[in-house]
Amino acid sequence: MHEAERGKYLQLGCNYFQNKHANYTSSLRIYKTQNRSFSSSMFVRVLANGEKHDRKWLMYSESTGCVFCYVCKLFSNANSRESKFVKGGFSDWKKATESITSHENSKEHKDCLIIWISRTSATNLIDKELATTIQNETRYWTEILNRVLAVIRFLAERGLAFRGKNEVVGASNNGNYLGALELIAQFDPFLEKHLQMHANKGRGHVSYLSKTICEEFIKILAAKVFTTILSEIKEAKYFGLIVDSTPDLSHIDQLTIVMRYCLKGSIIERFLCFIPIYSHTGESLSTEVLNLLENNSIDICDCRAQTYDNASNMSGKYNGCQALIKEKNELAYYVPCVAHSLNLIGECSVDSCFYAINFFSFLQKLYAFFSASTHRWDVLMQYTTTSVKNLSATRWSCRYDAVSTLKNNFDCVYNALNKLSSNEDENAVTRNEAKSYLWN
């Protein structure tokens, strides 16, 4: 064992490795007449006079169900490394008391124990001052990172922007991230002192306040969330797929993957990831989905549902994404998106009726008329506190708001149009448009 590695284990201490409160199930050993396992009582040594002493050197491995000697693993010589307490682990519980007592009374163990005591004694540490400095430095930066991480989690959970126009602590437009740290510093002398000492020092100066550490934390948190979702999916076993795509601000089409599963009696729906796509064929999209599942060890055979929109590349009976996935798993039933289907029904129904087309066209023109001018909008607000609504091009249900608003405020809108059409101070275009809407 290298000295640096040994020093690391010494710094962690024996208590870190003992696992006193672990689950001892894995230590169960089956004998002819009875089964035996490790007991927490073995961590205590009872002397002949009844005194009890903790066996600080004894550590339990939950993965192997064996016990090891902490000091012997660190400092044993070549001769004593063949001991089960050093190599492989001890697990013969029928002879546990005798074997553990024999080991702790052995010369090899006592020699290692003396070395351990001398190494961990503060008075015998050659680099005591250096070790103290390192520990203080570690505690300092740990406290800083705890505060930084808390701010990052707060902003990320709420979907708030992190950065502003600059990264200058004290500036009014430095963004939510630095702004939140400044706010906390007003009530936290420790963080306030850190900002005074380390903020705005430029590149090369460690402060853990820059966008770099911020982005690293976000990636770590994202990876942790992603891993947690995957573990939940695997625990639930069966799942449903919800997939759609949309271009982002950089004009790259992103395939959105959402997983739906049932865990501990609750239905859970989780966004999993975005996948950049450069082809919209059913084959390409199904390949991306299948590769994602395979790369994360999720069996497509456990998929029980697929939900996409009604586009032919997704819902196609022969070459659509759903059909190609169903070739891999016939139990992955395709259910068209109900909201999208209802939206299509609404659009197609209206498109088949001349009067409906004319009516919704009038609603959109009415909104455009008032919203195109702040003056016209002010006139409308003189008669009502509820504004006319814009029609959504994609969500049919939003048109209900536009219709109900006009219905409930019909007289107010009429009066506003009447005032604009009859006011000679208005320009001719405004008056004519207002009159045309009144006649409609």
Coordinates of C-alpha atoms in Angstrom, one line a residue:
M1 CA 0.0 0.0 0.0
H2 CA 1.4 3.4 -1.0
E3 CA 2.0 5.9 1.8
A4 CA -0.4 8.4 0.3
E5 CA -3.2 5.9 0.3
R6 CA -2.4 4.8 3.8
G7 CA -2.4 8.4 5.0
K8 CA -5.8 8.9 3.4
Y9 CA -7.3 5.9 5.3
L10 CA -5.7 7.1 8.5
Q11 CA -7.3 10.5 8.1
L12 CA -10.7 8.9 7.6
G13 CA -10.2 7.0 10.8
C14 CA -11.3 3.6 12.0
N15 CA -14.9 4.6 12.8
Y16 CA -15.4 5.4 9.2
F17 CA -14.9 1.8 8.2
Q18 CA -16.4 -0.1 11.1
N19 CA -20.0 -0.2 9.8
K20 CA -21.4 -0.8 13.3
H21 CA -24.9 -0.1 12.2
A22 CA -24.8 -2.0 9.0
N23 CA -27.2 -4.8 7.9
Y24 CA -25.5 -8.0 8.9
T25 CA -27.6 -10.2 6.6
S26 CA -24.8 -10.9 4.2
S27 CA -22.7 -12.4 7.0
L28 CA -25.1 -15.4 7.4
R29 CA -23.2 -18.7 7.2
I30 CA -25.0 -22.0 7.0
Y31 CA -23.7 -24.9 9.2
K32 CA -25.0 -28.4 9.6
T33 CA -26.9 -27.9 12.7
Q34 CA -27.6 -24.1 12.7
N35 CA -27.0 -20.9 10.9
R36 CA -24.8 -18.2 12.3
S37 CA -24.0 -14.6 11.4
F38 CA -21.9 -11.6 12.6
S39 CA -23.2 -9.8 15.7
S40 CA -22.6 -6.2 16.8
S41 CA -21.5 -7.6 20.2
M42 CA -18.3 -8.7 18.5
F43 CA -17.3 -5.0 18.4
V44 CA -16.9 -5.1 22.1
R45 CA -14.2 -7.0 24.1
V46 CA -15.1 -8.1 27.6
L47 CA -12.1 -8.5 29.9
A48 CA -11.8 -11.0 32.8
N49 CA -12.7 -8.4 35.3
G50 CA -15.9 -7.5 33.4
E51 CA -14.6 -4.3 31.8
K52 CA -15.7 -3.6 28.3
H53 CA -13.6 -2.0 25.6
D54 CA -14.5 -1.2 22.0
R55 CA -12.6 -3.1 19.3
K56 CA -11.8 0.0 17.2
W57 CA -9.7 -2.1 14.9
L58 CA -12.5 -4.4 13.9
M59 CA -14.4 -3.5 10.7
Y60 CA -17.3 -5.2 9.0
S61 CA -17.7 -5.5 5.2
E62 CA -21.3 -5.5 4.2
S63 CA -20.5 -6.6 0.7
T64 CA -18.6 -9.7 1.7
G65 CA -20.2 -10.4 5.1
C66 CA -16.7 -10.7 6.6
V67 CA -14.7 -8.8 9.2
F68 CA -11.2 -7.4 8.8
C69 CA -8.6 -5.8 11.0
Y70 CA -8.2 -2.1 10.2
V71 CA -4.7 -1.7 11.7
C72 CA -3.3 -4.9 10.2
K73 CA -4.5 -4.1 6.7
L74 CA -2.7 -0.8 7.0
F75 CA 0.6 -1.8 8.7
S76 CA 1.0 -5.6 8.5
N77 CA 4.2 -7.1 7.1
A78 CA 4.5 -9.8 4.5
N79 CA 4.2 -12.6 7.0
S80 CA 1.0 -11.5 8.6
R81 CA -0.8 -10.5 5.4
E82 CA -1.9 -14.1 4.9
S83 CA -4.2 -13.8 8.0
K84 CA -7.9 -13.9 7.2
F85 CA -8.3 -10.6 9.1
V86 CA -6.1 -9.0 6.4
K87 CA -6.7 -11.0 3.3
G88 CA -10.1 -12.4 2.3
G89 CA -11.8 -11.6 5.6
F90 CA -12.9 -13.7 8.5
S91 CA -16.3 -15.3 8.6
D92 CA -16.2 -18.5 10.6
W93 CA -18.7 -17.4 13.2
K94 CA -18.7 -20.8 15.1
K95 CA -15.1 -19.9 16.2
A96 CA -15.6 -16.1 16.1
T97 CA -14.9 -15.4 19.8
E98 CA -11.7 -17.5 19.9
S99 CA -10.4 -16.3 16.6
I100 CA -11.0 -12.6 17.2
T101 CA -9.5 -12.9 20.7
S102 CA -6.5 -14.8 19.3
H103 CA -5.9 -12.2 16.6
E104 CA -6.0 -9.2 19.0
N105 CA -3.6 -10.9 21.3
S106 CA -1.1 -11.8 18.6
K107 CA 2.2 -10.1 18.4
E108 CA 1.7 -9.0 14.7
H109 CA -1.6 -7.3 15.6
K110 CA -0.1 -5.5 18.6
D111 CA 2.8 -4.3 16.5
C112 CA 0.4 -2.8 14.0
L113 CA -1.7 -1.3 16.8
I114 CA 1.3 0.4 18.2
I115 CA 2.2 1.9 14.8
W116 CA -1.3 3.0 14.3
I117 CA -1.4 4.7 17.8
S118 CA 1.9 6.5 17.1
R119 CA 0.8 7.6 13.7
T120 CA -2.5 9.0 14.8
S121 CA -1.2 10.6 18.0
A122 CA -1.1 14.4 17.5
T123 CA 2.1 14.7 19.5
N124 CA 3.9 12.2 17.2
L125 CA 2.8 13.6 13.9
I126 CA 5.9 14.9 12.1
D127 CA 3.8 17.0 9.8
K128 CA 1.3 18.0 12.5
E129 CA 1.3 21.6 11.6
L130 CA 0.9 20.8 7.9
A131 CA -1.9 18.3 8.6
T132 CA -3.7 20.9 10.7
T133 CA -3.4 23.5 7.9
I134 CA -4.7 21.0 5.3
Q135 CA -7.7 20.1 7.6
N136 CA -8.6 23.8 8.2
E137 CA -8.3 24.5 4.5
T138 CA -10.5 21.5 3.7
R139 CA -13.1 22.6 6.2
Y140 CA -13.0 26.2 4.8
W141 CA -13.6 25.2 1.2
T142 CA -16.2 22.6 2.2
E143 CA -18.2 25.3 3.9
I144 CA -18.0 27.5 0.8
L145 CA -19.0 24.8 -1.5
N146 CA -22.0 23.9 0.7
R147 CA -23.3 27.5 0.3
V148 CA -22.5 27.5 -3.5
L149 CA -24.3 24.2 -4.0
A150 CA -27.3 25.3 -2.0
V151 CA -27.7 28.4 -4.3
I152 CA -27.2 26.3 -7.4
R153 CA -29.9 23.8 -6.3
F154 CA -32.3 26.6 -5.4
L155 CA -32.0 28.2 -8.8
A156 CA -32.0 24.9 -10.8
E157 CA -35.1 23.5 -9.0
R158 CA -37.0 26.7 -9.9
G159 CA -35.7 26.9 -13.5
L160 CA -34.3 30.4 -12.9
A161 CA -31.5 31.9 -15.0
F162 CA -28.0 31.8 -13.4
R163 CA -25.9 34.4 -15.2
G164 CA -26.4 38.0 -15.9
K165 CA -24.5 40.5 -18.1
N166 CA -21.3 40.1 -16.1
E167 CA -19.7 38.1 -13.3
V168 CA -18.7 40.9 -11.1
V169 CA -19.6 40.6 -7.5
G170 CA -21.3 43.8 -6.3
A171 CA -22.6 44.7 -9.8
S172 CA -26.3 45.2 -10.1
N173 CA -26.7 43.0 -13.2
N174 CA -24.4 40.0 -12.3
G175 CA -27.3 37.5 -12.4
N176 CA -29.2 35.4 -9.9
Y177 CA -26.3 33.1 -9.0
L178 CA -23.9 35.8 -7.7
G179 CA -26.9 37.9 -6.5
A180 CA -28.1 35.1 -4.3
L181 CA -24.7 34.6 -2.8
E182 CA -24.5 38.3 -2.1
L183 CA -27.9 38.2 -0.4
I184 CA -26.8 35.3 1.8
A185 CA -23.5 37.1 2.6
Q186 CA -25.5 39.9 4.2
F187 CA -26.5 37.5 7.0
D188 CA -23.5 35.2 6.8
P189 CA -20.2 36.7 8.0
F190 CA -18.3 33.7 6.8
L191 CA -19.5 34.1 3.2
E192 CA -19.2 37.8 3.4
K193 CA -15.5 37.5 4.4
H194 CA -14.9 35.0 1.5
L195 CA -16.4 37.4 -1.0
Q196 CA -14.3 40.3 0.3
M197 CA -11.1 38.1 0.1
H198 CA -11.7 36.2 -3.2
A199 CA -14.3 37.8 -5.4
N200 CA -13.3 39.7 -8.6
K201 CA -9.7 38.5 -8.5
G202 CA -9.7 37.3 -12.1
R203 CA -8.5 34.1 -13.8
G204 CA -6.1 31.9 -11.9
H205 CA -7.5 32.8 -8.4
V206 CA -9.5 30.1 -6.7
S207 CA -12.8 31.4 -5.4
Y208 CA -15.4 28.8 -6.4
L209 CA -17.7 31.6 -7.6
S210 CA -17.1 31.4 -11.3
K211 CA -19.4 30.0 -14.0
T212 CA -17.1 27.1 -14.4
I213 CA -17.7 25.6 -10.9
C214 CA -21.4 26.5 -11.4
E215 CA -21.6 24.5 -14.6
E216 CA -19.7 21.6 -13.1
F217 CA -22.1 21.4 -10.2
I218 CA -25.1 21.5 -12.6
K219 CA -23.6 18.6 -14.5
I220 CA -23.0 16.6 -11.4
L221 CA -26.5 17.2 -10.2
A222 CA -27.9 16.3 -13.6
A223 CA -26.0 13.1 -13.6
K224 CA -27.2 12.2 -10.2
V225 CA -30.9 12.9 -11.1
F226 CA -30.5 10.9 -14.3
T227 CA -29.0 8.0 -12.4
T228 CA -31.8 8.2 -9.8
I229 CA -34.5 8.1 -12.5
L230 CA -32.9 5.1 -14.2
S231 CA -32.7 3.2 -10.9
E232 CA -36.4 4.0 -10.3
I233 CA -37.3 2.7 -13.8
K234 CA -35.4 -0.5 -13.3
E235 CA -37.0 -1.0 -9.9
A236 CA -40.5 -0.4 -11.4
K237 CA -39.5 -2.7 -14.3
Y238 CA -42.4 -1.8 -16.7
F239 CA -42.6 1.6 -18.2
G240 CA -44.2 3.7 -20.9
L241 CA -42.5 6.0 -23.5
I242 CA -43.6 9.5 -24.3
V243 CA -41.6 11.1 -27.2
D244 CA -41.8 14.4 -29.1
S245 CA -39.4 16.8 -30.8
T246 CA -39.1 20.5 -31.0
P247 CA -36.3 22.9 -32.2
D248 CA -34.4 24.9 -29.5
L249 CA -33.1 28.4 -29.7
S250 CA -30.0 27.2 -31.5
H251 CA -32.3 25.7 -34.2
I252 CA -31.3 22.1 -33.3
D253 CA -34.2 19.7 -33.2
Q254 CA -34.3 18.1 -29.8
L255 CA -36.0 14.7 -29.2
T256 CA -37.7 14.9 -25.8
I257 CA -37.8 11.6 -23.9
V258 CA -40.2 11.2 -21.0
M259 CA -40.7 7.9 -19.1
R260 CA -43.8 7.0 -17.2
Y261 CA -43.9 4.2 -14.7
C262 CA -45.5 3.0 -11.5
L263 CA -43.4 2.8 -8.3
K264 CA -44.7 1.9 -4.9
G265 CA -48.3 2.5 -5.9
S266 CA -47.7 5.9 -7.4
I267 CA -47.7 6.8 -11.1
I268 CA -44.5 8.8 -11.9
E269 CA -43.7 10.7 -15.1
R270 CA -40.2 11.9 -15.5
F271 CA -38.4 13.8 -18.1
L272 CA -35.3 11.8 -19.0
C273 CA -33.2 13.7 -21.6
F274 CA -33.0 15.6 -24.8
I275 CA -31.4 13.9 -27.9
P276 CA -30.3 16.1 -30.8
I277 CA -31.8 14.7 -34.1
Y278 CA -30.9 15.4 -37.7
S279 CA -33.5 13.1 -39.4
H280 CA -37.2 12.9 -38.8
T281 CA -37.9 9.5 -40.4
G282 CA -39.6 6.8 -38.2
E283 CA -36.5 4.6 -38.5
S284 CA -34.1 7.3 -37.4
L285 CA -36.3 8.3 -34.4
S286 CA -36.9 4.7 -33.3
T287 CA -33.1 4.0 -33.5
E288 CA -32.4 7.0 -31.3
V289 CA -34.9 5.8 -28.7
L290 CA -33.7 2.2 -28.8
N291 CA -30.1 3.3 -28.5
L292 CA -30.8 5.4 -25.5
L293 CA -32.6 2.5 -23.7
E294 CA -29.8 0.1 -24.6
N295 CA -27.0 2.4 -23.5
N296 CA -28.7 2.8 -20.1
S297 CA -29.4 -1.0 -19.7
I298 CA -33.2 -0.5 -19.9
D299 CA -34.8 -3.5 -21.7
I300 CA -37.2 -2.5 -24.4
C301 CA -39.1 -5.7 -23.8
D302 CA -40.3 -4.1 -20.5
C303 CA -42.0 -1.3 -22.4
R304 CA -45.8 -1.5 -22.2
A305 CA -46.9 1.7 -23.9
Q306 CA -45.8 4.3 -26.5
T307 CA -47.4 7.7 -26.7
Y308 CA -46.6 10.1 -29.6
D309 CA -48.4 12.7 -31.6
N310 CA -50.3 11.8 -34.8
A311 CA -47.5 12.7 -37.3
S312 CA -46.9 9.9 -39.8
N313 CA -43.3 9.4 -38.9
M314 CA -44.4 8.6 -35.3
S315 CA -47.8 7.0 -35.7
G316 CA -47.3 5.3 -39.1
K317 CA -48.7 1.8 -39.2
Y318 CA -45.7 0.3 -41.1
N319 CA -42.7 2.7 -41.0
G320 CA -43.6 4.9 -38.1
C321 CA -41.6 5.0 -34.9
Q322 CA -44.3 3.1 -33.0
A323 CA -44.4 0.3 -35.5
L324 CA -40.7 -0.2 -35.6
I325 CA -40.5 -0.3 -31.8
K326 CA -43.4 -2.7 -31.7
E327 CA -41.4 -5.0 -33.9
K328 CA -38.9 -5.3 -31.0
N329 CA -41.7 -5.7 -28.4
E330 CA -45.2 -6.4 -29.5
L331 CA -46.5 -5.5 -26.0
A332 CA -45.4 -1.9 -26.4
Y333 CA -48.9 -0.7 -27.3
Y334 CA -49.2 2.6 -29.1
V335 CA -51.6 5.2 -27.7
P336 CA -51.9 8.4 -29.7
C337 CA -51.6 11.6 -27.6
V338 CA -55.1 12.4 -26.5
A339 CA -54.5 16.1 -26.3
H340 CA -53.0 16.2 -29.8
S341 CA -55.8 14.1 -31.2
L342 CA -58.4 16.4 -29.6
N343 CA -56.6 19.4 -31.0
L344 CA -56.6 18.0 -34.5
I345 CA -60.4 17.2 -34.2
G346 CA -61.1 20.8 -33.2
E347 CA -59.0 22.2 -36.0
C348 CA -60.4 20.0 -38.7
S349 CA -64.0 20.6 -37.5
V350 CA -63.5 24.4 -37.7
D351 CA -61.8 24.2 -41.1
S352 CA -64.8 22.4 -42.5
C353 CA -67.2 25.2 -41.5
F354 CA -67.1 28.5 -43.4
Y355 CA -68.8 30.4 -40.5
A356 CA -66.4 29.1 -37.9
I357 CA -63.4 30.1 -40.0
N358 CA -64.8 33.5 -40.5
F359 CA -65.6 33.9 -36.8
F360 CA -62.1 32.9 -35.5
S361 CA -60.5 35.1 -38.2
F362 CA -62.6 38.0 -36.8
L363 CA -61.4 37.2 -33.3
Q364 CA -57.7 37.3 -34.4
K365 CA -58.1 40.5 -36.3
L366 CA -59.9 42.1 -33.4
Y367 CA -57.0 41.2 -31.1
A368 CA -54.5 42.5 -33.7
F369 CA -56.4 45.7 -34.0
F370 CA -56.2 46.6 -30.3
S371 CA -52.7 45.2 -29.6
A372 CA -51.1 47.0 -32.6
S373 CA -51.5 50.4 -30.8
T374 CA -51.0 51.3 -27.2
H375 CA -53.6 54.1 -27.7
R376 CA -56.2 51.7 -28.9
W377 CA -55.4 49.3 -26.0
D378 CA -55.8 52.2 -23.5
V379 CA -59.2 53.0 -25.0
L380 CA -60.3 49.3 -24.6
M381 CA -59.0 49.3 -21.0
Q382 CA -61.3 52.4 -20.2
Y383 CA -64.3 50.1 -20.7
T384 CA -63.0 46.8 -19.3
T385 CA -60.2 45.3 -17.2
T386 CA -60.1 42.1 -19.2
S387 CA -58.2 42.3 -22.5
V388 CA -59.1 40.5 -25.7
K389 CA -57.1 37.3 -26.2
N390 CA -54.8 36.1 -28.9
L391 CA -55.6 32.8 -30.7
S392 CA -53.0 30.0 -30.2
A393 CA -51.9 28.4 -33.4
T394 CA -51.2 25.0 -31.8
R395 CA -53.5 24.7 -28.8
W396 CA -57.1 24.6 -29.7
S397 CA -58.2 24.8 -26.0
C398 CA -56.7 28.3 -25.7
R399 CA -59.3 29.6 -28.2
Y400 CA -61.9 29.1 -25.5
D401 CA -60.4 31.9 -23.5
A402 CA -60.6 34.2 -26.5
V403 CA -64.3 33.4 -27.2
S404 CA -65.4 33.6 -23.5
T405 CA -63.6 36.9 -23.0
L406 CA -65.4 38.4 -26.0
K407 CA -68.7 37.0 -24.9
N408 CA -68.4 38.3 -21.3
N409 CA -67.1 41.7 -22.4
F410 CA -69.1 42.1 -25.6
D411 CA -70.6 45.5 -24.6
C412 CA -67.3 46.9 -23.4
V413 CA -65.5 45.9 -26.7
Y414 CA -68.4 47.3 -28.7
N415 CA -68.3 50.6 -26.9
A416 CA -64.5 50.8 -27.3
L417 CA -64.9 50.2 -31.1
N418 CA -67.7 52.7 -31.3
K419 CA -65.6 55.4 -29.6
L420 CA -62.6 54.8 -31.9
S421 CA -64.9 54.8 -35.0
S422 CA -66.7 58.0 -34.1
N423 CA -63.7 60.0 -32.7
E424 CA -62.7 62.5 -35.4
D425 CA -59.3 62.9 -33.7
E426 CA -58.4 59.3 -34.7
N427 CA -56.8 58.7 -38.1
A428 CA -58.8 57.5 -41.0
V429 CA -57.4 54.0 -41.0
T430 CA -58.2 53.4 -37.3
R431 CA -61.8 54.8 -37.7
N432 CA -62.5 52.6 -40.8
E433 CA -61.1 49.5 -39.2
A434 CA -63.2 50.1 -36.1
K435 CA -66.3 50.6 -38.2
S436 CA -65.7 47.4 -40.1
Y437 CA -65.5 45.4 -36.9
L438 CA -68.7 47.0 -35.6
W439 CA -70.5 46.0 -38.8
N440 CA -69.2 42.4 -38.4

